[in-house]
CSV table of C-alpha atoms in Angstrom, one decimal:
chain,number,residue,atom,x,y,z
A,28,MET,CA,-73.0,57.1,-7.5
A,29,ALA,CA,-71.3,60.2,-7.1
A,30,ASN,CA,-70.1,61.9,-10.6
A,31,ILE,CA,-66.5,62.4,-9.5
A,32,LYS,CA,-64.0,64.1,-11.9
A,33,ILE,CA,-60.2,64.1,-11.7
A,34,VAL,CA,-58.0,66.9,-12.2
A,35,THR,CA,-54.0,66.7,-12.1
A,36,ASP,CA,-51.1,69.3,-13.2
A,37,SER,CA,-48.9,69.1,-16.3
A,38,SER,CA,-45.9,68.0,-14.6
A,39,VAL,CA,-47.6,64.4,-15.1
A,40,THR,CA,-46.0,62.5,-17.9
A,41,ILE,CA,-49.1,60.4,-19.4
A,42,GLU,CA,-50.2,59.2,-22.8
A,43,PRO,CA,-52.6,61.7,-24.6
A,44,ASP,CA,-54.8,58.5,-25.3
A,45,LEU,CA,-55.3,58.0,-21.5
A,46,VAL,CA,-56.3,61.7,-20.9
A,47,GLU,CA,-59.2,61.3,-23.3
A,48,GLU,CA,-60.2,57.8,-22.6
A,49,LEU,CA,-60.4,58.5,-18.7
A,50,ASP,CA,-61.5,62.1,-18.9
A,51,ILE,CA,-58.6,63.5,-17.0
A,52,THR,CA,-58.4,67.4,-16.7
A,53,ILE,CA,-54.8,68.6,-16.7
A,54,VAL,CA,-54.0,72.1,-15.3
A,55,PRO,CA,-51.0,73.4,-16.8
A,56,LEU,CA,-48.1,75.3,-15.1
A,57,SER,CA,-46.1,77.7,-17.2
A,58,VAL,CA,-42.5,78.2,-18.1
A,59,MET,CA,-40.9,81.2,-18.9
A,60,ILE,CA,-37.7,81.4,-21.3
A,61,ASP,CA,-35.8,84.5,-21.9
A,62,GLY,CA,-38.8,86.7,-20.6
A,63,THR,CA,-41.7,84.9,-22.9
A,64,VAL,CA,-43.9,82.8,-20.7
A,65,TYR,CA,-45.5,79.8,-22.3
A,66,SER,CA,-48.2,77.4,-21.3
A,67,ASP,CA,-46.9,73.9,-20.4
A,68,SER,CA,-49.8,72.6,-22.4
A,69,ASP,CA,-48.3,74.2,-25.6
A,70,LEU,CA,-45.0,72.5,-25.2
A,71,LYS,CA,-45.6,68.8,-25.6
A,72,GLU,CA,-44.4,68.3,-29.0
A,73,GLU,CA,-41.3,65.7,-29.0
A,74,GLY,CA,-38.1,67.7,-28.2
A,75,LYS,CA,-39.6,70.9,-28.9
A,76,PHE,CA,-38.9,72.2,-25.1
A,77,LEU,CA,-35.4,70.8,-25.1
A,78,ASN,CA,-34.4,72.8,-28.4
A,79,MET,CA,-36.0,76.0,-26.5
A,80,MET,CA,-34.0,75.3,-23.3
A,81,LYS,CA,-30.7,74.6,-25.2
A,82,SER,CA,-30.9,77.7,-27.4
A,83,SER,CA,-32.0,80.0,-24.3
A,84,LYS,CA,-29.8,82.6,-23.1
A,85,ASN,CA,-30.7,81.9,-19.3
A,86,LEU,CA,-32.1,78.8,-17.7
A,87,PRO,CA,-36.1,78.6,-17.8
A,88,LYS,CA,-38.1,79.2,-14.9
A,89,THR,CA,-41.3,77.4,-13.9
A,90,SER,CA,-44.2,78.5,-12.3
A,91,GLN,CA,-47.3,77.0,-10.7
A,92,PRO,CA,-50.9,77.5,-12.2
A,93,PRO,CA,-52.5,80.7,-10.9
A,94,VAL,CA,-55.1,80.1,-8.1
A,95,GLY,CA,-57.6,81.6,-10.5
A,96,LEU,CA,-57.1,79.0,-13.1
A,97,PHE,CA,-57.9,76.4,-10.4
A,98,ALA,CA,-60.7,77.7,-9.3
A,99,ASP,CA,-62.3,78.4,-12.8
A,100,THR,CA,-61.4,74.4,-13.6
A,101,TYR,CA,-63.1,73.4,-10.7
A,102,GLU,CA,-65.9,75.6,-11.3
A,103,ARG,CA,-66.3,74.6,-15.1
A,104,LEU,CA,-66.6,70.9,-14.2
A,105,THR,CA,-69.0,71.6,-11.6
A,106,LYS,CA,-71.2,73.2,-13.7
A,107,GLU,CA,-70.5,70.5,-16.2
A,108,GLY,CA,-72.1,67.8,-13.7
A,109,ALA,CA,-69.3,67.0,-11.1
A,110,GLU,CA,-70.6,66.1,-7.9
A,111,HIS,CA,-67.0,66.0,-6.6
A,112,ILE,CA,-63.6,66.8,-7.8
A,113,VAL,CA,-60.5,64.8,-6.9
A,114,SER,CA,-57.4,67.0,-7.8
A,115,ILE,CA,-53.9,65.1,-7.5
A,116,HIS,CA,-50.4,67.2,-8.1
A,117,LEU,CA,-46.9,66.9,-7.8
A,118,THR,CA,-45.0,67.0,-4.3
A,119,HIS,CA,-44.9,70.2,-2.7
A,120,ALA,CA,-41.2,69.7,-2.3
A,121,LEU,CA,-40.9,70.7,-6.2
A,122,SER,CA,-43.5,73.4,-6.4
A,123,GLY,CA,-46.3,75.1,-4.7
A,124,THR,CA,-48.8,73.8,-7.2
A,125,VAL,CA,-50.7,71.6,-4.6
A,126,GLU,CA,-51.0,74.4,-2.6
A,127,ALA,CA,-52.2,76.9,-5.2
A,128,ALA,CA,-55.0,73.9,-6.1
A,129,ARG,CA,-56.2,74.2,-2.3
A,130,GLN,CA,-56.6,78.1,-2.7
A,131,GLY,CA,-58.2,77.7,-5.8
A,132,ALA,CA,-60.9,75.3,-4.6
A,133,ASN,CA,-61.5,77.6,-1.5
A,134,LEU,CA,-61.9,80.4,-3.7
A,135,ALA,CA,-64.5,78.4,-5.9
A,136,GLY,CA,-66.0,77.3,-2.6
A,137,LEU,CA,-66.6,74.1,-4.2
A,138,ASP,CA,-66.2,70.0,-2.8
A,139,VAL,CA,-62.9,69.5,-3.9
A,140,THR,CA,-60.3,66.9,-2.3
A,141,VAL,CA,-56.8,68.2,-3.0
A,142,ILE,CA,-54.2,65.5,-2.9
A,143,ASP,CA,-50.4,65.7,-2.6
A,144,SER,CA,-49.4,62.8,-4.8
A,145,THR,CA,-45.7,63.0,-3.0
A,146,PHE,CA,-44.3,62.3,-6.7
A,147,THR,CA,-44.5,63.8,-10.1
A,148,ASP,CA,-44.2,62.3,-13.8
A,149,GLN,CA,-45.2,58.8,-14.3
A,150,ALA,CA,-45.1,57.9,-10.6
A,151,MET,CA,-48.0,60.6,-10.3
A,152,LYS,CA,-49.7,59.0,-13.5
A,153,PHE,CA,-50.2,56.0,-11.7
A,154,GLN,CA,-52.4,57.4,-9.0
A,155,VAL,CA,-54.2,60.0,-11.3
A,156,VAL,CA,-54.9,56.5,-13.8
A,157,GLN,CA,-56.3,54.4,-10.9
A,158,ALA,CA,-58.3,57.3,-9.6
A,159,ALA,CA,-60.0,58.2,-13.4
A,160,LYS,CA,-60.7,54.4,-13.6
A,161,LEU,CA,-62.3,53.9,-10.4
A,162,ALA,CA,-64.3,57.3,-10.8
A,163,LYS,CA,-65.4,56.0,-14.4
A,164,ALA,CA,-66.4,52.7,-12.8
A,165,ASP,CA,-68.8,55.1,-10.6
A,166,SER,CA,-66.8,54.2,-7.5
A,167,SER,CA,-67.5,56.1,-4.2
A,168,LEU,CA,-65.3,59.1,-3.4
A,169,THR,CA,-64.1,56.7,-0.5
A,170,ALA,CA,-63.0,54.2,-2.9
A,171,VAL,CA,-61.2,56.5,-5.1
A,172,LEU,CA,-59.1,57.7,-2.4
A,173,GLU,CA,-58.6,54.4,-0.9
A,174,GLY,CA,-57.3,53.7,-4.5
A,175,ILE,CA,-55.1,56.6,-4.7
A,176,ARG,CA,-53.3,55.8,-1.3
A,177,ASP,CA,-52.7,52.3,-1.9
A,178,ILE,CA,-50.9,53.1,-5.4
A,179,CYS,CA,-48.9,56.0,-3.4
A,180,GLU,CA,-47.6,53.4,-1.1
A,181,LYS,CA,-46.7,50.6,-3.7
A,182,THR,CA,-44.8,53.2,-6.1
A,183,GLU,CA,-41.0,53.9,-6.2
A,184,LEU,CA,-39.3,56.9,-8.2
A,185,PHE,CA,-35.7,57.1,-9.1
A,186,ILE,CA,-34.1,59.9,-11.1
A,187,GLY,CA,-30.7,59.9,-12.7
A,188,VAL,CA,-29.2,63.3,-13.8
A,189,SER,CA,-26.2,63.9,-16.0
A,190,THR,CA,-25.3,67.4,-14.5
A,191,LEU,CA,-26.3,69.0,-11.6
A,192,GLU,CA,-25.9,72.5,-13.4
A,193,ASN,CA,-29.8,72.7,-13.7
A,194,LEU,CA,-30.5,71.3,-10.0
A,195,VAL,CA,-28.3,74.1,-8.9
A,196,LYS,CA,-29.5,77.0,-11.0
A,197,GLY,CA,-32.9,76.1,-9.9
A,198,GLY,CA,-32.2,76.4,-6.5
A,199,ARG,CA,-33.3,72.6,-5.8
A,200,ILE,CA,-29.8,71.5,-5.1
A,201,GLY,CA,-30.5,72.1,-1.4
A,202,ARG,CA,-33.2,69.8,-1.4
A,203,VAL,CA,-30.9,66.8,-2.6
A,204,THR,CA,-29.7,65.0,0.4
A,205,GLY,CA,-26.2,63.7,0.4
A,206,LEU,CA,-24.7,65.6,-2.4
A,207,ILE,CA,-21.7,68.3,-2.4
A,208,SER,CA,-22.9,70.8,-5.0
A,209,SER,CA,-19.4,71.8,-6.3
A,210,PHE,CA,-19.4,68.4,-7.9
A,211,LEU,CA,-21.4,69.4,-11.2
A,212,ASN,CA,-20.3,67.1,-13.7
A,213,ILE,CA,-21.0,63.8,-12.0
A,214,LYS,CA,-23.8,61.3,-12.6
A,215,VAL,CA,-26.2,60.9,-9.9
A,216,MET,CA,-28.9,58.5,-8.9
A,217,MET,CA,-31.6,59.9,-6.6
A,218,GLU,CA,-34.8,58.5,-4.9
A,219,LEU,CA,-37.8,60.8,-4.6
A,220,LYS,CA,-39.3,59.4,-1.2
A,221,ASN,CA,-41.2,61.3,1.5
A,222,HIS,CA,-41.1,64.8,-0.4
A,223,GLU,CA,-37.1,64.4,-0.6
A,224,LEU,CA,-34.7,63.7,-3.2
A,225,ILE,CA,-32.0,61.3,-1.4
A,226,THR,CA,-28.7,60.3,-3.4
A,227,VAL,CA,-28.7,56.5,-4.2
A,228,VAL,CA,-25.3,56.4,-6.1
A,229,LYS,CA,-22.9,59.0,-7.7
A,230,GLY,CA,-20.1,58.4,-10.1
A,231,ARG,CA,-18.6,59.2,-13.4
A,232,GLY,CA,-19.9,58.0,-16.7
A,233,LEU,CA,-22.6,56.0,-17.8
A,234,LYS,CA,-21.5,52.8,-16.1
A,235,THR,CA,-23.1,54.6,-12.9
A,236,PHE,CA,-26.6,54.4,-14.3
A,237,ASN,CA,-25.8,50.8,-15.5
A,238,LYS,CA,-24.7,49.6,-12.0
A,239,TRP,CA,-27.6,51.4,-10.2
A,240,LEU,CA,-30.2,49.3,-13.1
A,241,ASP,CA,-28.5,46.2,-12.0
A,242,SER,CA,-28.8,47.0,-8.2
A,243,PHE,CA,-32.4,47.8,-8.5
A,244,ILE,CA,-33.6,44.7,-10.6
A,245,GLU,CA,-31.7,42.6,-7.8
A,246,HIS,CA,-33.9,44.8,-5.2
A,247,ALA,CA,-37.1,44.2,-7.0
A,248,GLN,CA,-36.3,40.5,-7.5
A,249,GLY,CA,-39.2,38.6,-5.3
A,250,ARG,CA,-41.9,41.5,-5.7
A,251,LYS,CA,-44.8,41.3,-8.5
A,252,ILE,CA,-44.5,44.6,-10.4
A,253,ALA,CA,-47.8,45.8,-11.9
A,254,GLU,CA,-46.4,48.4,-14.4
A,255,LEU,CA,-43.1,50.7,-15.0
A,256,GLY,CA,-42.3,54.0,-16.3
A,257,ILE,CA,-39.3,55.4,-17.8
A,258,SER,CA,-39.4,59.0,-18.8
A,259,TYR,CA,-36.4,60.7,-20.3
A,260,CYS,CA,-35.2,64.1,-21.4
A,261,GLY,CA,-33.3,64.2,-24.7
A,262,THR,CA,-32.5,61.0,-26.7
A,263,ALA,CA,-34.6,57.8,-25.8
A,264,ASP,CA,-31.7,55.4,-26.4
A,265,LEU,CA,-31.0,55.2,-22.5
A,266,ALA,CA,-34.6,54.7,-21.9
A,267,ASN,CA,-34.9,51.9,-24.4
A,268,ALA,CA,-32.0,50.1,-23.2
A,269,PHE,CA,-33.4,50.3,-19.8
A,270,LYS,CA,-36.6,49.0,-21.1
A,271,ASP,CA,-34.9,45.9,-22.6
A,272,LYS,CA,-33.4,44.8,-19.4
A,273,LEU,CA,-36.4,45.5,-17.1
A,274,ALA,CA,-38.3,43.2,-19.5
A,275,VAL,CA,-37.4,40.8,-17.2
A,276,PHE,CA,-40.3,41.5,-14.9
A,277,GLY,CA,-42.7,40.7,-17.3
A,278,ALA,CA,-44.7,44.0,-16.6
A,279,PRO,CA,-45.8,46.9,-18.8
A,280,VAL,CA,-43.1,49.5,-19.5
A,281,ALA,CA,-44.1,52.8,-20.9
A,282,VAL,CA,-41.1,55.0,-22.1
A,283,LEU,CA,-42.3,58.7,-22.5
A,284,GLU,CA,-40.5,62.1,-22.8
A,285,THR,CA,-40.9,64.2,-19.7
A,286,GLY,CA,-42.4,67.4,-19.9
A,287,SER,CA,-41.2,70.9,-19.7
A,288,ILE,CA,-41.5,71.2,-15.9
A,289,ILE,CA,-39.2,68.3,-15.0
A,290,GLN,CA,-36.7,68.9,-18.1
A,291,THR,CA,-36.1,72.5,-16.4
A,292,HIS,CA,-34.6,71.0,-13.1
A,293,THR,CA,-33.0,68.0,-14.5
A,294,GLY,CA,-31.4,68.8,-17.7
A,295,GLU,CA,-30.7,67.2,-21.1
A,296,GLY,CA,-29.8,63.4,-20.2
A,297,ALA,CA,-31.8,63.1,-17.2
A,298,PHE,CA,-34.3,60.1,-17.1
A,299,ALA,CA,-36.5,58.5,-14.4
A,300,VAL,CA,-37.5,54.9,-13.6
A,301,MET,CA,-40.7,54.4,-11.8
A,302,VAL,CA,-42.5,51.2,-10.5
A,303,ARG,CA,-45.8,50.2,-9.1
A,304,TYR,CA,-45.7,47.2,-7.2
A,305,GLU,CA,-48.8,44.9,-6.9
């Protein structure tokens, strides 16, 4: 069977041991903080980026990986024996990363299938992990791509933000349907669906998030859940409280700090709940 390698980008939130176990290659985005550019791969220590962002004079700016970095990565994997590469990336609505990956594949002139996951964070992790497991089991390219598609169709991503300030400053507020940008200090729950952030509920106080969670649990009742992911920016208190409530589904729940790319756009106090159905 074909030797297939899986590539993704650093907007994915994933356990390091899974990356090593499944031989996943992660291409880092970069973040500029007060004029200094950092590789996202160097900002993975718990709380490190949030502290840097809070003490910075200006909101950090994120950048997609250079086209040449993708080309170099694909060339290296091919030299190491990859017969085909599947490269899975965050939605084009949030970054130009997937297009940079396509250009990198063209530049390298190699057999690379570049996929827009339509998600990011742990919702993208669901696809990446499934693809890597199938590749490790010597599945065909067709089977790997079908597996990714199946996971994508059974995934939902919801994000809660405590302030709209970062979304406004980062230019993402125009991509959020149903929001008035003048109300910066409200709690907002959104769903990332079909490359669009759609407002689900908004209000003041943490009760907004708790009411949403109650409605989500009701919404998901009767459906078999394979796994859940909760990612957070700041403390893990709310995420762990949500984890306790979501235990009702009897599915594994991964609670992880999200990376610098997502934190830049969501701000402190944000979180995401991601679900993969059977």
